[in-house]
Amino acid sequence: MRRIMAVLALMVVVISLTSCKSSGAVSFEKLFSPYNAVGHVRARDVESIPKGMTYREIITRLGATRDVGSGLHVAQYVVDDKENLYISFADPDEACAKSGTELLQSVQPIIDDSDTIGIRGVVRDIVQGKDGITMLVEGKLEQDTSFDKASVTVNISSKVLRDETPITSQFAFLEIKEGDTVEVTFNGPVAQSYPVQGVAATVRIVITP
């Protein structure tokens, strides 16, 4: 009987260890990536964040989302399906100086502009990031555009064309230069700040008038 009990106890330990191993936490790199979908959260979940949590802990608590930053990390969440929350940081292990309630004070209304040209204008400034670029585009409102000024993140998921010809290299965004005239469509909602902020679905470098 003792031998049987010992075997059963060993089996319980093995099963417990196997379970712990299989349910290991998802890595931060998978939780927070330029290739993720934008995470959706509730305001009450953000409000539960205490001041002093690291950004790594905040994202782990809120769940997987997209890094829309270039240079700095910028976590984007859609709050209650109606507002954008952007959380910017350089180091994920840095402590956030704001509580969740304070973070919610910076939420911005969202506009879904994915089916139309968001902006047509001239690239005035480009900042190189780890997985793409962020460029300032300045133009004017026209009948078929929505904005006259936009901060646009272009990453390897964005489609870049020269006129109507797609640029097929993985880092096609490197073909965009200051002074280029571009047409941008956005990948889903944009932050209605000024200038608006969003991730490009397509960027067409206009060569011919």
PDB file of C-alpha atoms in Angstrom:
ATOM      1  CA  MET A   1       0.000   0.000   0.000  1.00  0.00           C
ATOM      2  CA  ARG A   2       2.791   2.412   0.886  1.00  0.00           C
ATOM      3  CA  ARG A   3       4.440   1.697  -2.432  1.00  0.00           C
ATOM      4  CA  ILE A   4       1.207   2.425  -4.305  1.00  0.00           C
ATOM      5  CA  MET A   5       0.741   5.686  -2.375  1.00  0.00           C
ATOM      6  CA  ALA A   6       4.319   6.729  -3.166  1.00  0.00           C
ATOM      7  CA  VAL A   7       3.771   6.068  -6.883  1.00  0.00           C
ATOM      8  CA  LEU A   8       0.537   8.064  -6.829  1.00  0.00           C
ATOM      9  CA  ALA A   9       2.258  10.953  -5.059  1.00  0.00           C
ATOM     10  CA  LEU A  10       5.031  10.944  -7.659  1.00  0.00           C
ATOM     11  CA  MET A  11       2.464  11.007 -10.470  1.00  0.00           C
ATOM     12  CA  VAL A  12       0.759  14.023  -8.905  1.00  0.00           C
ATOM     13  CA  VAL A  13       4.073  15.877  -8.715  1.00  0.00           C
ATOM     14  CA  VAL A  14       4.914  15.060 -12.363  1.00  0.00           C
ATOM     15  CA  ILE A  15       1.469  16.129 -13.574  1.00  0.00           C
ATOM     16  CA  SER A  16       1.717  19.352 -11.562  1.00  0.00           C
ATOM     17  CA  LEU A  17       5.140  20.201 -13.005  1.00  0.00           C
ATOM     18  CA  THR A  18       3.978  19.422 -16.542  1.00  0.00           C
ATOM     19  CA  SER A  19       0.939  21.635 -16.083  1.00  0.00           C
ATOM     20  CA  CYS A  20       3.066  24.535 -14.857  1.00  0.00           C
ATOM     21  CA  LYS A  21       5.411  24.187 -17.793  1.00  0.00           C
ATOM     22  CA  SER A  22       2.630  24.073 -20.386  1.00  0.00           C
ATOM     23  CA  SER A  23       0.825  27.091 -18.932  1.00  0.00           C
ATOM     24  CA  GLY A  24       3.915  29.292 -18.842  1.00  0.00           C
ATOM     25  CA  ALA A  25       3.439  33.012 -19.364  1.00  0.00           C
ATOM     26  CA  VAL A  26       3.483  34.413 -22.895  1.00  0.00           C
ATOM     27  CA  SER A  27       6.674  36.362 -23.572  1.00  0.00           C
ATOM     28  CA  PHE A  28       6.550  40.160 -23.516  1.00  0.00           C
ATOM     29  CA  GLU A  29       7.757  40.209 -27.134  1.00  0.00           C
ATOM     30  CA  LYS A  30       4.626  38.300 -28.178  1.00  0.00           C
ATOM     31  CA  LEU A  31       2.339  40.421 -26.019  1.00  0.00           C
ATOM     32  CA  PHE A  32       3.708  43.653 -27.471  1.00  0.00           C
ATOM     33  CA  SER A  33       4.686  43.670 -31.132  1.00  0.00           C
ATOM     34  CA  PRO A  34       4.205  45.813 -34.275  1.00  0.00           C
ATOM     35  CA  TYR A  35       2.525  42.768 -35.832  1.00  0.00           C
ATOM     36  CA  ASN A  36      -0.210  42.337 -33.199  1.00  0.00           C
ATOM     37  CA  ALA A  37      -3.773  43.521 -33.537  1.00  0.00           C
ATOM     38  CA  VAL A  38      -4.635  46.568 -31.436  1.00  0.00           C
ATOM     39  CA  GLY A  39      -5.870  45.414 -28.032  1.00  0.00           C
ATOM     40  CA  HIS A  40      -9.350  46.259 -26.725  1.00  0.00           C
ATOM     41  CA  VAL A  41      -9.801  46.985 -23.023  1.00  0.00           C
ATOM     42  CA  ARG A  42     -12.413  48.366 -20.656  1.00  0.00           C
ATOM     43  CA  ALA A  43     -11.956  51.633 -18.801  1.00  0.00           C
ATOM     44  CA  ARG A  44     -12.367  49.850 -15.477  1.00  0.00           C
ATOM     45  CA  ASP A  45      -9.374  47.622 -16.313  1.00  0.00           C
ATOM     46  CA  VAL A  46      -7.193  50.651 -16.979  1.00  0.00           C
ATOM     47  CA  GLU A  47      -8.452  52.373 -13.831  1.00  0.00           C
ATOM     48  CA  SER A  48      -7.236  49.406 -11.770  1.00  0.00           C
ATOM     49  CA  ILE A  49      -3.585  50.156 -12.633  1.00  0.00           C
ATOM     50  CA  PRO A  50      -1.751  51.683  -9.656  1.00  0.00           C
ATOM     51  CA  LYS A  51       0.915  54.353 -10.025  1.00  0.00           C
ATOM     52  CA  GLY A  52       4.434  52.910 -10.100  1.00  0.00           C
ATOM     53  CA  MET A  53       3.801  49.742 -12.126  1.00  0.00           C
ATOM     54  CA  THR A  54       6.364  49.118 -14.845  1.00  0.00           C
ATOM     55  CA  TYR A  55       5.211  49.378 -18.433  1.00  0.00           C
ATOM     56  CA  ARG A  56       5.942  45.669 -18.817  1.00  0.00           C
ATOM     57  CA  GLU A  57       3.547  44.952 -15.945  1.00  0.00           C
ATOM     58  CA  ILE A  58       0.901  47.294 -17.357  1.00  0.00           C
ATOM     59  CA  ILE A  59       0.909  45.613 -20.770  1.00  0.00           C
ATOM     60  CA  THR A  60       0.942  42.168 -19.173  1.00  0.00           C
ATOM     61  CA  ARG A  61      -2.145  43.163 -17.167  1.00  0.00           C
ATOM     62  CA  LEU A  62      -4.028  44.807 -20.046  1.00  0.00           C
ATOM     63  CA  GLY A  63      -3.154  42.113 -22.573  1.00  0.00           C
ATOM     64  CA  ALA A  64      -1.569  41.822 -26.000  1.00  0.00           C
ATOM     65  CA  THR A  65      -1.555  44.825 -28.297  1.00  0.00           C
ATOM     66  CA  ARG A  66       0.338  46.540 -31.106  1.00  0.00           C
ATOM     67  CA  ASP A  67       3.462  48.657 -30.745  1.00  0.00           C
ATOM     68  CA  VAL A  68       2.744  51.618 -33.058  1.00  0.00           C
ATOM     69  CA  GLY A  69       5.827  53.550 -32.033  1.00  0.00           C
ATOM     70  CA  SER A  70       8.924  54.364 -33.988  1.00  0.00           C
ATOM     71  CA  GLY A  71      11.917  55.235 -31.843  1.00  0.00           C
ATOM     72  CA  LEU A  72       9.911  55.092 -28.638  1.00  0.00           C
ATOM     73  CA  HIS A  73       7.566  52.226 -27.800  1.00  0.00           C
ATOM     74  CA  VAL A  74       3.908  53.250 -28.069  1.00  0.00           C
ATOM     75  CA  ALA A  75       1.257  50.795 -26.902  1.00  0.00           C
ATOM     76  CA  GLN A  76      -2.147  51.440 -28.463  1.00  0.00           C
ATOM     77  CA  TYR A  77      -5.369  50.222 -26.854  1.00  0.00           C
ATOM     78  CA  VAL A  78      -8.982  50.870 -27.813  1.00  0.00           C
ATOM     79  CA  VAL A  79     -10.915  51.700 -24.637  1.00  0.00           C
ATOM     80  CA  ASP A  80     -14.610  50.727 -24.475  1.00  0.00           C
ATOM     81  CA  ASP A  81     -14.615  50.455 -28.293  1.00  0.00           C
ATOM     82  CA  LYS A  82     -14.725  54.232 -28.692  1.00  0.00           C
ATOM     83  CA  GLU A  83     -11.435  55.871 -27.680  1.00  0.00           C
ATOM     84  CA  ASN A  84      -7.723  55.374 -28.294  1.00  0.00           C
ATOM     85  CA  LEU A  85      -5.267  55.141 -25.415  1.00  0.00           C
ATOM     86  CA  TYR A  86      -1.576  55.568 -26.256  1.00  0.00           C
ATOM     87  CA  ILE A  87       1.056  54.625 -23.658  1.00  0.00           C
ATOM     88  CA  SER A  88       4.569  55.777 -24.607  1.00  0.00           C
ATOM     89  CA  PHE A  89       7.814  54.595 -23.036  1.00  0.00           C
ATOM     90  CA  ALA A  90      11.467  53.941 -23.833  1.00  0.00           C
ATOM     91  CA  ASP A  91      12.165  51.069 -21.415  1.00  0.00           C
ATOM     92  CA  PRO A  92       9.501  48.467 -20.531  1.00  0.00           C
ATOM     93  CA  ASP A  93      11.030  48.067 -17.071  1.00  0.00           C
ATOM     94  CA  GLU A  94      10.699  51.767 -16.288  1.00  0.00           C
ATOM     95  CA  ALA A  95       8.022  52.640 -13.700  1.00  0.00           C
ATOM     96  CA  CYS A  96       5.016  54.551 -14.990  1.00  0.00           C
ATOM     97  CA  ALA A  97       4.523  57.814 -13.108  1.00  0.00           C
ATOM     98  CA  LYS A  98       0.767  57.805 -13.754  1.00  0.00           C
ATOM     99  CA  SER A  99      -2.077  55.749 -12.368  1.00  0.00           C
ATOM    100  CA  GLY A 100      -4.625  54.160 -14.675  1.00  0.00           C
ATOM    101  CA  THR A 101      -7.075  56.969 -13.931  1.00  0.00           C
ATOM    102  CA  GLU A 102      -4.462  59.509 -15.009  1.00  0.00           C
ATOM    103  CA  LEU A 103      -3.667  57.532 -18.161  1.00  0.00           C
ATOM    104  CA  LEU A 104      -7.345  57.639 -19.127  1.00  0.00           C
ATOM    105  CA  GLN A 105      -7.247  61.429 -19.086  1.00  0.00           C
ATOM    106  CA  SER A 106      -5.256  61.311 -22.340  1.00  0.00           C
ATOM    107  CA  VAL A 107      -7.650  59.097 -24.348  1.00  0.00           C
ATOM    108  CA  GLN A 108      -8.569  60.382 -27.800  1.00  0.00           C
ATOM    109  CA  PRO A 109     -11.656  59.831 -29.982  1.00  0.00           C
ATOM    110  CA  ILE A 110     -11.094  57.441 -32.871  1.00  0.00           C
ATOM    111  CA  ILE A 111     -11.985  57.750 -36.513  1.00  0.00           C
ATOM    112  CA  ASP A 112     -12.176  54.750 -38.793  1.00  0.00           C
ATOM    113  CA  ASP A 113     -10.649  56.027 -42.009  1.00  0.00           C
ATOM    114  CA  SER A 114      -9.369  52.767 -43.516  1.00  0.00           C
ATOM    115  CA  ASP A 115     -11.396  52.915 -46.745  1.00  0.00           C
ATOM    116  CA  THR A 116     -10.476  56.427 -47.876  1.00  0.00           C
ATOM    117  CA  ILE A 117      -7.357  58.465 -48.514  1.00  0.00           C
ATOM    118  CA  GLY A 118      -6.461  59.877 -45.119  1.00  0.00           C
ATOM    119  CA  ILE A 119      -4.026  62.484 -46.344  1.00  0.00           C
ATOM    120  CA  ARG A 120      -2.264  63.605 -49.494  1.00  0.00           C
ATOM    121  CA  GLY A 121       0.748  65.802 -48.894  1.00  0.00           C
ATOM    122  CA  VAL A 122       4.479  66.308 -48.640  1.00  0.00           C
ATOM    123  CA  VAL A 123       6.740  64.390 -46.264  1.00  0.00           C
ATOM    124  CA  ARG A 124       8.347  67.011 -44.035  1.00  0.00           C
ATOM    125  CA  ASP A 125      10.154  64.918 -41.451  1.00  0.00           C
ATOM    126  CA  ILE A 126      11.107  61.247 -41.011  1.00  0.00           C
ATOM    127  CA  VAL A 127      12.147  59.566 -37.772  1.00  0.00           C
ATOM    128  CA  GLN A 128      13.725  56.122 -38.117  1.00  0.00           C
ATOM    129  CA  GLY A 129      12.477  53.544 -35.643  1.00  0.00           C
ATOM    130  CA  LYS A 130      13.258  49.949 -34.804  1.00  0.00           C
ATOM    131  CA  ASP A 131      10.647  48.423 -37.143  1.00  0.00           C
ATOM    132  CA  GLY A 132       9.686  51.290 -39.405  1.00  0.00           C
ATOM    133  CA  ILE A 133       9.500  55.046 -39.702  1.00  0.00           C
ATOM    134  CA  THR A 134       7.260  57.801 -38.441  1.00  0.00           C
ATOM    135  CA  MET A 135       6.799  60.638 -40.913  1.00  0.00           C
ATOM    136  CA  LEU A 136       5.067  64.001 -40.714  1.00  0.00           C
ATOM    137  CA  VAL A 137       2.893  64.602 -43.767  1.00  0.00           C
ATOM    138  CA  GLU A 138       1.505  68.057 -44.518  1.00  0.00           C
ATOM    139  CA  GLY A 139      -1.054  68.778 -47.227  1.00  0.00           C
ATOM    140  CA  LYS A 140      -4.449  70.398 -47.519  1.00  0.00           C
ATOM    141  CA  LEU A 141      -7.995  69.171 -47.188  1.00  0.00           C
ATOM    142  CA  GLU A 142      -9.407  68.081 -50.528  1.00  0.00           C
ATOM    143  CA  GLN A 143     -12.679  66.484 -51.573  1.00  0.00           C
ATOM    144  CA  ASP A 144     -11.220  62.976 -51.341  1.00  0.00           C
ATOM    145  CA  THR A 145      -9.019  63.404 -48.228  1.00  0.00           C
ATOM    146  CA  SER A 146      -9.759  63.651 -44.499  1.00  0.00           C
ATOM    147  CA  PHE A 147      -6.784  65.465 -42.971  1.00  0.00           C
ATOM    148  CA  ASP A 148      -4.307  68.229 -43.754  1.00  0.00           C
ATOM    149  CA  LYS A 149      -1.572  67.097 -41.351  1.00  0.00           C
ATOM    150  CA  ALA A 150      -0.717  63.643 -39.978  1.00  0.00           C
ATOM    151  CA  SER A 151       1.975  61.777 -38.070  1.00  0.00           C
ATOM    152  CA  VAL A 152       2.104  58.458 -39.906  1.00  0.00           C
ATOM    153  CA  THR A 153       3.872  55.291 -38.788  1.00  0.00           C
ATOM    154  CA  VAL A 154       4.940  53.067 -41.685  1.00  0.00           C
ATOM    155  CA  ASN A 155       6.181  49.572 -40.837  1.00  0.00           C
ATOM    156  CA  ILE A 156       6.852  46.323 -42.693  1.00  0.00           C
ATOM    157  CA  SER A 157       3.136  45.536 -42.615  1.00  0.00           C
ATOM    158  CA  SER A 158       2.367  48.709 -44.575  1.00  0.00           C
ATOM    159  CA  LYS A 159       2.131  48.499 -48.363  1.00  0.00           C
ATOM    160  CA  VAL A 160       4.300  51.053 -50.190  1.00  0.00           C
ATOM    161  CA  LEU A 161       3.816  51.877 -53.868  1.00  0.00           C
ATOM    162  CA  ARG A 162       5.624  54.123 -56.318  1.00  0.00           C
ATOM    163  CA  ASP A 163       2.708  55.440 -58.339  1.00  0.00           C
ATOM    164  CA  GLU A 164       0.778  52.211 -58.980  1.00  0.00           C
ATOM    165  CA  THR A 165       3.766  49.842 -58.723  1.00  0.00           C
ATOM    166  CA  PRO A 166       4.180  48.048 -55.362  1.00  0.00           C
ATOM    167  CA  ILE A 167       7.654  48.136 -53.819  1.00  0.00           C
ATOM    168  CA  THR A 168       8.216  44.507 -52.892  1.00  0.00           C
ATOM    169  CA  SER A 169      11.243  44.711 -50.600  1.00  0.00           C
ATOM    170  CA  GLN A 170      10.606  43.859 -46.945  1.00  0.00           C
ATOM    171  CA  PHE A 171      11.749  47.309 -45.853  1.00  0.00           C
ATOM    172  CA  ALA A 172       9.825  49.233 -48.507  1.00  0.00           C
ATOM    173  CA  PHE A 173       9.294  52.126 -46.104  1.00  0.00           C
ATOM    174  CA  LEU A 174      12.982  53.025 -46.582  1.00  0.00           C
ATOM    175  CA  GLU A 175      12.101  54.177 -50.106  1.00  0.00           C
ATOM    176  CA  ILE A 176      10.126  57.102 -48.689  1.00  0.00           C
ATOM    177  CA  LYS A 177      12.170  60.316 -48.580  1.00  0.00           C
ATOM    178  CA  GLU A 178      11.636  63.792 -47.184  1.00  0.00           C
ATOM    179  CA  GLY A 179      10.114  65.979 -49.881  1.00  0.00           C
ATOM    180  CA  ASP A 180       8.138  63.116 -51.456  1.00  0.00           C
ATOM    181  CA  THR A 181       4.456  63.659 -52.157  1.00  0.00           C
ATOM    182  CA  VAL A 182       2.485  60.748 -50.741  1.00  0.00           C
ATOM    183  CA  GLU A 183      -1.073  59.491 -50.418  1.00  0.00           C
ATOM    184  CA  VAL A 184      -1.778  57.608 -47.212  1.00  0.00           C
ATOM    185  CA  THR A 185      -4.628  55.310 -46.198  1.00  0.00           C
ATOM    186  CA  PHE A 186      -4.724  54.323 -42.559  1.00  0.00           C
ATOM    187  CA  ASN A 187      -4.872  50.857 -41.052  1.00  0.00           C
ATOM    188  CA  GLY A 188      -7.991  51.226 -38.920  1.00  0.00           C
ATOM    189  CA  PRO A 189      -8.707  53.991 -36.406  1.00  0.00           C
ATOM    190  CA  VAL A 190      -6.499  57.041 -36.013  1.00  0.00           C
ATOM    191  CA  ALA A 191      -6.041  59.272 -32.982  1.00  0.00           C
ATOM    192  CA  GLN A 192      -7.874  62.543 -33.470  1.00  0.00           C
ATOM    193  CA  SER A 193      -5.124  64.744 -32.151  1.00  0.00           C
ATOM    194  CA  TYR A 194      -3.468  67.460 -34.222  1.00  0.00           C
ATOM    195  CA  PRO A 195      -1.766  66.246 -36.197  1.00  0.00           C
ATOM    196  CA  VAL A 196      -3.697  62.980 -36.263  1.00  0.00           C
ATOM    197  CA  GLN A 197      -1.653  59.854 -35.512  1.00  0.00           C
ATOM    198  CA  GLY A 198      -2.058  56.493 -37.192  1.00  0.00           C
ATOM    199  CA  VAL A 199      -0.461  53.480 -38.837  1.00  0.00           C
ATOM    200  CA  ALA A 200      -0.392  53.375 -42.628  1.00  0.00           C
ATOM    201  CA  ALA A 201      -2.160  50.604 -44.497  1.00  0.00           C
ATOM    202  CA  THR A 202      -0.810  51.952 -47.803  1.00  0.00           C
ATOM    203  CA  VAL A 203       1.545  54.736 -48.798  1.00  0.00           C
ATOM    204  CA  ARG A 204       1.636  55.744 -52.464  1.00  0.00           C
ATOM    205  CA  ILE A 205       4.637  57.807 -53.477  1.00  0.00           C
ATOM    206  CA  VAL A 206       3.242  60.114 -56.137  1.00  0.00           C
ATOM    207  CA  ILE A 207       5.645  60.439 -59.081  1.00  0.00           C
ATOM    208  CA  THR A 208       3.345  61.675 -61.831  1.00  0.00           C
ATOM    209  CA  PRO A 209       0.926  64.568 -61.269  1.00  0.00           C
TER     210      PRO A 209
END
